[in-house]
Amino acid sequence: MQPFNQDPPGLANQYDDDRVLRSVLARRFEGAIPAEVEDSLRRMGALAGGELYRMQLADRLNEPRLVQWDAWGNRIDEIELTPLWRRAERLAAEFGLVATGYEGTYGALARTVQFAMVHLFHPSTDLYSCPLAMTDGAARTLIDSGNEQLAARAVPRLTTRDPARFWTSGQWMTESTGGSDVGASETVARRQDDGWTLWGRKWFTSAATSQMALTLARPEGNDAGGRGLALFYVETRDAGGRLDHIEVLRLKDKLGTRKVPTAELMLNGTPAIPVAGLTDGIRQIVPMLTLTRTWNSVCAASFMRRGVALARDYARRRTAFGQPLSRQPLHVQTLAAMQAEYEAAFHLCFELIRLLGRAEHGEGDDDERALLRLMTSLTKLTTGKQAVAVSTEAIECFGGAGYVEDTGLPVIVRDSQVLPIWEGTTNVLSLELLKACGDGEPLAVLRRRIAACARACRDDRLVAAVSIAGTAADRALAWHRTAARAGRAALETNARGFALTLGRATALALLCEHAQWSLDEERDGRARAAALAFSATQITRLEAIEPDDVALLAV
């Protein structure tokens, strides 16, 4: 007698199968998605659910490898990439994963089209989105820097669709003194007769195979702290193709993102060019952080979508206790809750992207620019936490199979876990959000946006759901006013709860607004069902613990 073997989960075309993505695009393009946009996304959707996903499963055990010496004893420090990463690099250029954001075809909607593609590409390419995020950030930083010479040299390569010319960029900020406290960086910049050279160790470099990098260093004689750092441009290889005074000390052994060649580098006199003066480097990387945090947010939603897609397909294939999981009420409720979290995260991301596109094309007003700054931190920290929770639920939907490595499922959890860490941890971004609140006016702008979502809702159940968002936001804003009067310690102690409350309240409001549009224009009640399910979750995350009690518990 042959034992029973369970069919594994599969993926369909990831564009055609994602109602949420297609609905948001239809709304942004006022009902008529351009044919060339839909064709490109459908082709990427077929790759993401087909060839790339199969490569990902087949390539599960393959990781990047550092070859430090050649056969004759020469130090070469070559990093060998996986086959999927090499394929992803070419596709990223051809499909314009970076280029689309800089082409004028779709105006302020260019970023929407770009990140729709990123959403499909990311979960099937072993985080090749990581170097692409830094590449996008570098292009914008160089454009905004006013350094026309550097921009003219690098930006056409960073934004090309020609794989033979395409460059990626590293973002070398983290040192062993701390990832978030970049003001403590130890890398020194020394002026030479023919330019500048950099000396120091970069503790995490996630794009060590890139052709260029932007990095922080302190010019000799500058003051300590962040103000004394300058932003430098580095091309990683010399005219002969060798690393230019850069040593790869090792590749990091990480919990997840194991396909990303994260390296520890030593800069031993690496030639570099100041991007925009010799101070205030941290301020100059703000455009980069805006984009990398946006990428991080979209990738979080994308990982959620992947977990849900696999779990839903498996529920149709797996029979237990006499019927498929897809007909068992408790399992269906679990899948619905995961889908609701995904939809909320998606709408939060694509509101941020809408604001970004308008700002880059000069269409946003002062309120929208303030909202963009606020929502960059808010969206990243909220979606990062959501991704970890949803990916954990997703692999639980497979029972023991979800815990077995050769199913390819556990990697969803391991790779999602980096998203609350990369580009600023939840706590760091919560503190940045406090700064972005300023005198409170940006919070008033956000509250008005939530109110606009409420006004758009006419369906009785959506009106009730969106009122939950308004109540949570009001509580958060009232807390902020009270805490601000009590002092910095009071603000910081519950900054995380404040941020997550605002993030989830905003996500709920945006989800309700879209659900009303979908009811009206698509005659589809599924977005409303998601909004109602999300409204039943814990939206308010503020805690009532006093600062003195927190201090006692932490000791």
Coordinates of C-alpha atoms in Angstrom, one line a residue:
M1 CA 0.0 0.0 0.0
Q2 CA 1.4 3.4 -1.0
P3 CA 1.4 6.0 1.7
F4 CA -0.5 9.2 1.2
N5 CA 1.6 12.2 0.0
Q6 CA 0.2 15.7 0.4
D7 CA 0.3 17.9 -2.7
P8 CA 2.4 21.1 -2.0
P9 CA 1.0 24.5 -2.3
G10 CA 1.4 26.3 -5.6
L11 CA 1.2 29.8 -7.0
A12 CA -0.9 31.2 -9.8
N13 CA 0.0 34.4 -11.8
Q14 CA 0.6 36.7 -8.9
Y15 CA -0.8 39.7 -10.7
D16 CA -4.0 38.1 -11.8
D17 CA -4.4 36.5 -8.4
D18 CA -4.0 39.7 -6.3
R19 CA -7.4 41.4 -6.2
V20 CA -6.0 44.1 -3.9
L21 CA -3.2 45.2 -6.2
R22 CA -5.4 45.3 -9.3
S23 CA -8.2 47.2 -7.5
V24 CA -5.8 49.9 -6.2
L25 CA -4.3 50.4 -9.7
A26 CA -7.7 50.7 -11.2
R27 CA -8.6 53.3 -8.7
R28 CA -5.3 55.3 -9.1
F29 CA -5.8 55.2 -12.9
E30 CA -9.5 56.1 -12.6
G31 CA -10.7 52.8 -13.8
A32 CA -8.5 52.3 -16.9
I33 CA -5.1 50.7 -16.2
P34 CA -2.9 51.5 -19.2
A35 CA -2.5 48.3 -21.3
E36 CA 1.3 48.5 -21.3
V37 CA 1.3 48.7 -17.4
E38 CA -1.0 45.7 -17.1
D39 CA 0.9 43.7 -19.6
S40 CA 4.2 44.3 -17.9
L41 CA 2.7 43.5 -14.5
R42 CA 1.1 40.3 -15.8
R43 CA 4.4 39.1 -17.2
M44 CA 6.1 39.7 -13.9
G45 CA 3.2 38.0 -12.1
A46 CA 3.7 34.9 -14.3
L47 CA 7.4 34.9 -13.5
A48 CA 6.8 35.4 -9.8
G49 CA 4.4 32.6 -9.6
G50 CA 6.2 30.4 -12.0
E51 CA 9.9 30.4 -13.1
L52 CA 11.2 32.5 -10.3
Y53 CA 9.3 30.6 -7.6
R54 CA 10.5 27.3 -9.0
M55 CA 14.1 28.6 -9.1
Q56 CA 13.7 29.8 -5.5
L57 CA 12.6 26.3 -4.3
A58 CA 15.3 24.5 -6.3
D59 CA 18.0 27.0 -5.1
R60 CA 17.0 26.7 -1.5
L61 CA 20.4 25.5 -0.2
N62 CA 22.6 27.7 -2.3
E63 CA 24.0 30.8 -0.6
P64 CA 26.5 33.5 -1.7
R65 CA 30.1 32.4 -1.2
L66 CA 33.2 34.5 -0.4
V67 CA 36.4 33.5 -2.3
Q68 CA 39.2 35.5 -0.7
W69 CA 42.2 34.1 -2.6
D70 CA 42.8 32.8 -6.0
A71 CA 44.8 29.6 -6.8
W72 CA 48.1 31.6 -6.8
G73 CA 47.7 33.3 -3.5
N74 CA 46.4 36.6 -4.7
R75 CA 43.7 38.4 -2.5
I76 CA 40.6 38.7 -4.7
D77 CA 37.6 38.9 -2.3
E78 CA 35.1 37.7 -4.9
I79 CA 31.6 37.1 -3.8
E80 CA 29.8 34.4 -5.9
L81 CA 26.1 35.1 -6.1
T82 CA 23.3 32.5 -6.4
P83 CA 21.7 31.7 -9.8
L84 CA 18.4 33.3 -8.8
W85 CA 20.2 36.6 -7.9
R86 CA 21.9 36.7 -11.2
R87 CA 18.6 36.1 -13.0
A88 CA 16.9 38.7 -10.8
E89 CA 19.5 41.4 -11.6
R90 CA 18.8 41.1 -15.3
L91 CA 15.0 41.1 -14.8
A92 CA 15.2 44.1 -12.5
A93 CA 16.9 46.1 -15.2
E94 CA 14.7 44.9 -18.0
F95 CA 11.4 45.5 -16.1
G96 CA 12.6 48.8 -14.8
L97 CA 12.3 48.0 -11.1
V98 CA 14.3 51.2 -10.4
A99 CA 14.0 53.0 -13.8
T100 CA 10.2 53.3 -13.8
G101 CA 10.3 55.7 -10.8
Y102 CA 12.4 58.1 -12.9
E103 CA 10.8 57.9 -16.2
G104 CA 8.2 60.5 -17.1
T105 CA 5.7 58.2 -18.7
Y106 CA 3.2 58.2 -15.8
G107 CA 4.0 61.4 -14.0
A108 CA 3.1 61.3 -10.3
L109 CA 1.9 57.7 -10.8
A110 CA 5.3 56.5 -11.8
R111 CA 6.1 55.4 -8.2
T112 CA 2.7 53.6 -8.1
V113 CA 3.6 51.6 -11.2
Q114 CA 7.1 51.0 -10.0
F115 CA 6.1 49.7 -6.6
A116 CA 3.3 47.5 -8.0
M117 CA 6.1 45.8 -9.9
V118 CA 8.3 45.6 -6.7
H119 CA 5.3 44.0 -4.9
L120 CA 5.2 41.2 -7.4
F121 CA 9.0 40.8 -7.8
H122 CA 10.2 40.8 -4.2
P123 CA 9.0 37.5 -2.6
S124 CA 10.2 35.3 -5.5
T125 CA 13.7 36.7 -5.8
D126 CA 15.4 36.0 -2.4
L127 CA 15.4 39.7 -1.4
Y128 CA 17.1 41.0 -4.5
S129 CA 14.9 44.0 -3.6
C130 CA 17.5 44.9 -1.1
P131 CA 20.2 46.2 -3.5
L132 CA 17.4 47.7 -5.6
A133 CA 16.1 49.7 -2.7
M134 CA 19.6 51.1 -2.0
T135 CA 20.1 51.8 -5.8
D136 CA 16.8 53.7 -5.9
G137 CA 17.8 55.7 -2.8
A138 CA 21.2 56.5 -4.2
A139 CA 19.8 57.8 -7.4
R140 CA 17.4 60.1 -5.6
T141 CA 20.1 61.3 -3.2
L142 CA 22.5 62.1 -6.0
I143 CA 19.8 64.0 -7.9
D144 CA 18.7 66.0 -4.9
S145 CA 22.4 66.7 -3.8
G146 CA 22.9 69.2 -6.6
N147 CA 26.2 67.5 -7.5
E148 CA 25.6 67.5 -11.2
Q149 CA 28.9 65.8 -12.0
L150 CA 28.3 62.8 -9.8
A151 CA 24.6 62.6 -10.8
A152 CA 25.5 62.7 -14.5
R153 CA 28.0 59.8 -14.0
A154 CA 26.0 57.5 -11.8
V155 CA 22.3 58.1 -12.2
P156 CA 22.0 57.0 -15.8
R157 CA 23.6 53.7 -14.8
L158 CA 21.4 53.3 -11.7
T159 CA 18.2 53.9 -13.7
T160 CA 18.9 52.2 -17.0
R161 CA 16.9 49.3 -18.4
D162 CA 19.9 47.9 -20.1
P163 CA 21.3 45.0 -18.0
A164 CA 24.8 45.5 -19.5
R165 CA 24.9 49.1 -18.2
F166 CA 22.9 48.6 -15.0
W167 CA 24.6 49.5 -11.7
T168 CA 23.4 48.8 -8.2
S169 CA 24.5 50.9 -5.2
G170 CA 25.5 50.0 -1.6
Q171 CA 24.5 52.0 1.4
W172 CA 27.4 51.7 3.9
M173 CA 26.3 53.4 7.1
T174 CA 26.4 50.7 9.8
E175 CA 29.5 50.3 11.9
S176 CA 30.1 48.3 15.1
T177 CA 29.5 51.4 17.2
G178 CA 25.8 51.1 16.2
G179 CA 23.4 50.9 13.3
S180 CA 21.0 53.6 14.4
D181 CA 23.5 55.9 16.1
V182 CA 25.4 56.7 12.9
G183 CA 26.8 59.8 14.6
A184 CA 29.2 57.5 16.4
S185 CA 30.7 56.3 13.1
E186 CA 34.5 55.8 13.3
T187 CA 35.3 55.8 9.5
V188 CA 37.8 58.6 8.8
A189 CA 38.1 60.6 5.5
R190 CA 41.6 61.9 4.7
R191 CA 42.4 64.5 2.1
Q192 CA 45.1 63.5 -0.3
D193 CA 46.8 65.4 -3.1
D194 CA 44.5 63.8 -5.6
G195 CA 41.3 63.6 -3.6
W196 CA 39.8 61.9 -0.5
T197 CA 40.4 58.4 0.9
L198 CA 38.3 56.5 3.5
W199 CA 39.7 54.5 6.4
G200 CA 37.5 52.3 8.6
R201 CA 35.4 49.2 9.0
K202 CA 31.8 48.9 7.8
W203 CA 30.0 46.3 9.9
F204 CA 27.0 45.6 7.7
T205 CA 27.0 46.2 4.0
S206 CA 24.1 44.6 2.3
A207 CA 25.1 45.3 -1.3
A208 CA 28.8 44.3 -1.2
T209 CA 28.8 43.3 -4.9
S210 CA 27.5 46.7 -6.1
Q211 CA 29.5 48.9 -8.5
M212 CA 29.1 52.0 -6.2
A213 CA 28.1 53.0 -2.7
L214 CA 27.2 56.0 -0.7
T215 CA 28.8 56.0 2.8
L216 CA 29.3 58.3 5.8
A217 CA 32.8 59.2 7.0
R218 CA 34.2 61.9 9.2
P219 CA 36.8 64.3 7.5
E220 CA 39.8 64.6 9.7
G221 CA 39.5 67.6 12.0
N222 CA 35.7 67.6 12.0
D223 CA 33.7 67.7 15.2
A224 CA 32.3 64.5 16.8
G225 CA 28.7 63.6 16.3
G226 CA 26.4 63.5 13.3
R227 CA 27.1 67.1 12.2
G228 CA 30.7 66.2 11.6
L229 CA 30.0 63.4 9.2
A230 CA 30.1 63.9 5.4
L231 CA 28.4 61.8 2.7
F232 CA 30.8 60.2 0.2
Y233 CA 30.5 58.6 -3.2
V234 CA 32.6 55.4 -3.8
E235 CA 33.1 53.3 -6.9
T236 CA 34.0 49.9 -5.6
R237 CA 36.4 48.7 -8.3
D238 CA 39.4 50.2 -10.0
A239 CA 40.1 50.4 -13.8
G240 CA 41.3 46.8 -13.7
G241 CA 38.1 45.5 -12.1
R242 CA 39.7 44.8 -8.7
L243 CA 38.2 46.0 -5.4
D244 CA 39.7 49.5 -4.9
H245 CA 41.4 49.4 -1.5
I246 CA 38.5 47.5 0.0
E247 CA 38.8 44.2 1.8
V248 CA 35.9 41.8 2.3
L249 CA 36.5 40.5 5.8
R250 CA 33.6 38.0 5.9
L251 CA 30.0 37.4 5.0
K252 CA 27.6 37.7 7.9
D253 CA 26.0 34.5 9.2
K254 CA 22.4 35.7 9.7
L255 CA 19.0 34.4 10.9
G256 CA 17.4 35.2 7.6
T257 CA 18.1 37.1 4.3
R258 CA 20.8 34.4 3.8
K259 CA 20.8 34.9 0.0
V260 CA 21.8 38.6 0.5
P261 CA 25.6 38.8 0.5
T262 CA 25.9 41.0 3.6
A263 CA 29.5 41.7 4.2
E264 CA 31.9 43.2 6.7
L265 CA 34.2 45.5 4.8
M266 CA 37.5 47.2 5.7
L267 CA 38.2 50.5 3.8
N268 CA 42.0 50.9 3.5
G269 CA 42.4 54.2 1.7
T270 CA 39.4 53.7 -0.6
P271 CA 39.1 56.6 -3.0
A272 CA 35.9 58.7 -2.4
I273 CA 34.3 61.9 -3.5
P274 CA 32.2 64.2 -1.2
V275 CA 28.6 64.3 -2.4
A276 CA 27.6 67.7 -1.0
G277 CA 30.1 69.4 1.3
L278 CA 32.1 68.1 4.3
T279 CA 29.5 68.2 7.0
D280 CA 25.8 67.3 7.7
G281 CA 26.1 63.9 5.9
I282 CA 23.2 62.5 7.9
R283 CA 20.8 65.2 6.7
Q284 CA 21.9 64.5 3.1
I285 CA 20.8 60.8 3.3
V286 CA 17.2 61.7 4.1
P287 CA 16.1 61.2 0.5
M288 CA 17.8 57.7 0.6
L289 CA 16.0 56.8 3.8
T290 CA 12.7 57.9 2.5
L291 CA 13.0 55.5 -0.4
T292 CA 14.6 52.6 1.4
R293 CA 11.9 52.7 4.1
T294 CA 9.2 52.8 1.4
W295 CA 10.8 49.7 -0.2
N296 CA 10.9 48.1 3.2
S297 CA 7.2 48.8 3.7
V298 CA 6.2 47.4 0.3
C299 CA 8.3 44.3 0.8
A300 CA 6.6 43.7 4.1
A301 CA 3.1 43.8 2.4
S302 CA 4.5 41.6 -0.3
F303 CA 5.7 39.0 2.1
M304 CA 2.3 39.0 3.8
R305 CA 0.7 38.5 0.4
R306 CA 3.0 35.5 -0.4
G307 CA 2.2 33.8 2.9
V308 CA -1.6 34.3 2.4
A309 CA -1.4 33.1 -1.2
L310 CA 0.4 29.9 -0.3
A311 CA -1.8 29.2 2.8
R312 CA -5.0 29.7 0.8
D313 CA -3.9 27.4 -2.0
Y314 CA -2.9 24.8 0.5
A315 CA -6.2 25.1 2.3
R316 CA -7.9 23.9 -0.9
R317 CA -5.5 21.0 -1.3
R318 CA -5.3 19.7 2.3
T319 CA -8.1 17.6 3.7
A320 CA -8.4 17.0 7.5
F321 CA -11.3 15.4 9.5
G322 CA -13.2 14.6 6.3
Q323 CA -13.1 18.0 4.5
P324 CA -10.7 20.5 3.0
L325 CA -9.3 23.2 5.3
S326 CA -10.9 25.8 3.0
R327 CA -14.3 24.6 4.3
Q328 CA -13.5 24.5 8.0
P329 CA -14.8 27.7 9.7
L330 CA -11.9 28.3 12.2
H331 CA -9.3 27.9 9.5
V332 CA -11.3 30.1 7.1
Q333 CA -11.4 32.7 9.9
T334 CA -7.6 32.6 10.3
L335 CA -7.1 33.0 6.6
A336 CA -9.5 36.0 6.6
A337 CA -7.7 37.7 9.4
M338 CA -4.4 37.3 7.6
Q339 CA -5.9 38.7 4.4
A340 CA -7.3 41.7 6.4
E341 CA -3.8 42.5 7.8
Y342 CA -2.4 42.3 4.3
E343 CA -5.0 44.6 2.8
A344 CA -4.5 47.2 5.6
A345 CA -0.8 47.1 5.1
F346 CA -1.1 47.4 1.4
H347 CA -3.3 50.5 1.5
L348 CA -0.9 52.1 4.0
C349 CA 2.0 51.5 1.6
F350 CA 0.3 52.8 -1.5
E351 CA -0.9 55.9 0.3
L352 CA 2.7 56.6 1.2
I353 CA 3.7 55.9 -2.5
R354 CA 1.0 58.3 -3.7
L355 CA 2.3 61.0 -1.5
L356 CA 5.9 60.3 -2.7
G357 CA 5.0 60.5 -6.3
R358 CA 3.1 63.7 -5.9
A359 CA 6.1 65.3 -3.9
E360 CA 8.6 64.2 -6.6
H361 CA 6.5 65.8 -9.3
G362 CA 5.8 69.0 -7.5
E363 CA 2.1 68.3 -7.1
G364 CA 2.0 68.0 -3.3
D365 CA 1.2 70.9 -1.1
D366 CA 2.7 71.7 2.3
D367 CA 0.2 69.4 4.1
E368 CA 1.1 66.5 1.9
R369 CA 4.8 67.0 2.3
A370 CA 4.3 67.0 6.1
L371 CA 2.2 63.9 5.8
L372 CA 4.8 62.2 3.6
R373 CA 7.5 62.7 6.3
L374 CA 5.1 61.4 9.0
M375 CA 4.0 58.4 7.0
T376 CA 7.4 57.3 5.9
S377 CA 8.2 56.3 9.5
L378 CA 4.7 55.3 10.4
T379 CA 4.2 52.9 7.5
K380 CA 7.6 51.3 7.8
L381 CA 7.3 50.5 11.5
T382 CA 3.6 49.4 11.2
T383 CA 4.1 47.0 8.2
G384 CA 7.3 45.6 9.6
K385 CA 5.5 44.3 12.7
Q386 CA 2.5 43.1 10.6
A387 CA 4.8 41.1 8.3
V388 CA 6.3 39.2 11.2
A389 CA 2.9 38.4 12.7
V390 CA 1.3 37.4 9.4
S391 CA 4.2 35.3 8.2
T392 CA 4.2 33.4 11.5
E393 CA 0.5 32.7 11.1
A394 CA 1.1 31.6 7.5
I395 CA 3.5 28.8 8.2
E396 CA 1.3 27.7 11.1
C397 CA -1.4 27.1 8.5
F398 CA 0.7 24.2 7.2
G399 CA 1.1 22.5 10.5
G400 CA 4.3 20.5 10.8
A401 CA 5.1 21.0 7.1
G402 CA 5.4 24.7 7.8
Y403 CA 8.3 23.9 10.1
V404 CA 10.2 21.7 7.7
E405 CA 13.0 23.5 5.8
D406 CA 12.7 21.6 2.5
T407 CA 9.1 22.7 2.0
G408 CA 10.6 26.2 1.4
L409 CA 8.1 27.7 3.9
P410 CA 10.2 28.6 7.0
V411 CA 12.2 31.1 5.0
I412 CA 9.1 33.3 4.9
V413 CA 9.3 33.9 8.7
R414 CA 13.1 34.2 8.8
D415 CA 13.2 36.8 6.0
S416 CA 10.2 38.7 7.3
Q417 CA 11.9 39.1 10.6
V418 CA 14.5 41.6 9.1
L419 CA 11.8 44.1 8.1
P420 CA 11.3 45.6 11.6
I421 CA 15.1 46.0 11.8
W422 CA 16.3 47.2 8.4
E423 CA 16.2 50.9 7.8
G424 CA 15.5 51.7 11.5
T425 CA 14.0 49.5 14.2
T426 CA 10.5 50.0 15.5
N427 CA 11.8 52.0 18.5
V428 CA 14.1 54.2 16.4
L429 CA 11.3 55.0 13.9
S430 CA 8.9 55.7 16.8
L431 CA 11.3 58.3 18.1
E432 CA 11.7 59.7 14.5
L433 CA 7.9 59.9 14.3
L434 CA 7.9 62.1 17.5
K435 CA 10.4 64.5 15.7
A436 CA 8.2 64.5 12.6
C437 CA 5.2 65.5 14.7
G438 CA 6.9 68.9 15.4
D439 CA 4.5 71.4 16.9
G440 CA 1.6 69.0 16.4
E441 CA 0.5 70.4 13.0
P442 CA 1.6 67.3 11.0
L443 CA -0.6 65.2 13.4
A444 CA -3.5 67.5 12.6
V445 CA -2.9 66.9 8.9
L446 CA -3.0 63.2 9.5
R447 CA -6.2 63.5 11.5
R448 CA -7.8 65.4 8.6
R449 CA -6.8 62.7 6.2
I450 CA -8.5 60.1 8.4
A451 CA -11.5 62.4 8.6
A452 CA -11.6 62.5 4.8
C453 CA -11.6 58.8 4.7
A454 CA -14.6 58.8 7.1
R455 CA -16.5 61.3 4.9
A456 CA -16.0 59.0 1.9
C457 CA -17.8 56.1 3.6
R458 CA -21.6 55.8 3.2
D459 CA -22.1 52.1 3.8
D460 CA -23.4 51.8 7.4
R461 CA -20.9 49.1 8.4
L462 CA -18.0 51.0 6.9
V463 CA -19.1 54.1 8.7
A464 CA -19.0 52.2 12.0
A465 CA -15.6 50.7 11.1
V466 CA -14.0 54.0 10.1
S467 CA -15.2 55.6 13.3
I468 CA -13.0 53.1 15.2
A469 CA -10.0 54.5 13.3
G470 CA -11.0 58.1 14.2
T471 CA -11.5 57.2 17.9
A472 CA -8.1 55.5 18.1
A473 CA -6.4 58.4 16.3
D474 CA -8.1 60.9 18.7
R475 CA -6.8 58.9 21.7
A476 CA -3.3 58.9 20.3
L477 CA -3.3 62.6 19.6
A478 CA -4.7 63.3 23.1
W479 CA -2.0 61.2 24.6
H480 CA 0.6 63.1 22.6
R481 CA -0.6 66.5 23.9
T482 CA -0.5 65.3 27.5
A483 CA 2.8 63.5 27.2
A484 CA 4.4 66.5 25.5
R485 CA 3.6 68.7 28.5
A486 CA 5.0 66.1 30.9
G487 CA 8.4 66.0 29.2
R488 CA 10.6 64.0 26.9
A489 CA 10.7 60.9 29.1
A490 CA 6.9 60.6 29.1
L491 CA 6.8 61.0 25.3
E492 CA 9.6 58.4 24.7
T493 CA 8.3 55.8 27.1
N494 CA 5.1 55.1 25.1
A495 CA 6.3 56.3 21.6
R496 CA 6.0 52.8 20.2
G497 CA 2.3 52.4 21.3
F498 CA 1.6 55.9 20.0
A499 CA 3.2 55.1 16.6
L500 CA 1.5 51.7 16.2
T501 CA -1.9 53.2 17.2
L502 CA -1.6 55.9 14.6
G503 CA -0.3 53.4 12.0
R504 CA -3.1 50.9 12.5
A505 CA -5.8 53.7 12.7
T506 CA -4.6 55.2 9.4
A507 CA -4.4 51.8 7.7
L508 CA -8.0 51.1 8.8
A509 CA -9.3 54.5 7.6
L510 CA -7.6 54.0 4.2
L511 CA -8.9 50.5 3.9
C512 CA -12.5 51.7 4.6
E513 CA -12.1 54.5 2.1
H514 CA -11.0 52.1 -0.6
A515 CA -13.7 49.6 0.4
Q516 CA -16.4 52.2 -0.3
W517 CA -14.8 52.9 -3.7
S518 CA -14.8 49.2 -4.5
L519 CA -18.4 48.9 -3.5
D520 CA -19.3 51.8 -5.8
E521 CA -17.1 51.2 -8.8
E522 CA -16.4 47.4 -8.8
R523 CA -19.6 46.2 -7.0
D524 CA -17.2 44.1 -4.9
G525 CA -17.8 43.6 -1.2
R526 CA -14.5 41.8 -0.4
A527 CA -12.6 45.0 0.5
R528 CA -15.5 45.9 2.9
A529 CA -15.2 42.4 4.5
A530 CA -11.4 43.1 5.0
A531 CA -12.1 46.5 6.5
L532 CA -14.6 45.0 8.9
A533 CA -12.3 42.2 9.9
F534 CA -9.4 44.6 10.5
S535 CA -11.6 46.9 12.5
A536 CA -12.2 44.0 14.9
T537 CA -8.4 43.8 15.7
Q538 CA -6.6 45.8 18.4
I539 CA -6.2 49.2 16.7
T540 CA -5.2 51.1 19.8
R541 CA -1.8 50.0 21.1
L542 CA -1.2 52.7 23.8
E543 CA -0.2 51.3 27.2
A544 CA -1.1 52.7 30.6
I545 CA 2.2 51.9 32.3
E546 CA 3.8 54.9 33.9
P547 CA 7.5 55.7 33.2
D548 CA 8.6 54.9 36.7
D549 CA 7.0 51.5 36.6
V550 CA 8.6 50.8 33.2
A551 CA 12.0 51.6 34.7
L552 CA 11.4 49.2 37.5
L553 CA 10.3 46.4 35.2
A554 CA 13.3 46.9 32.9
V555 CA 15.9 46.6 35.6

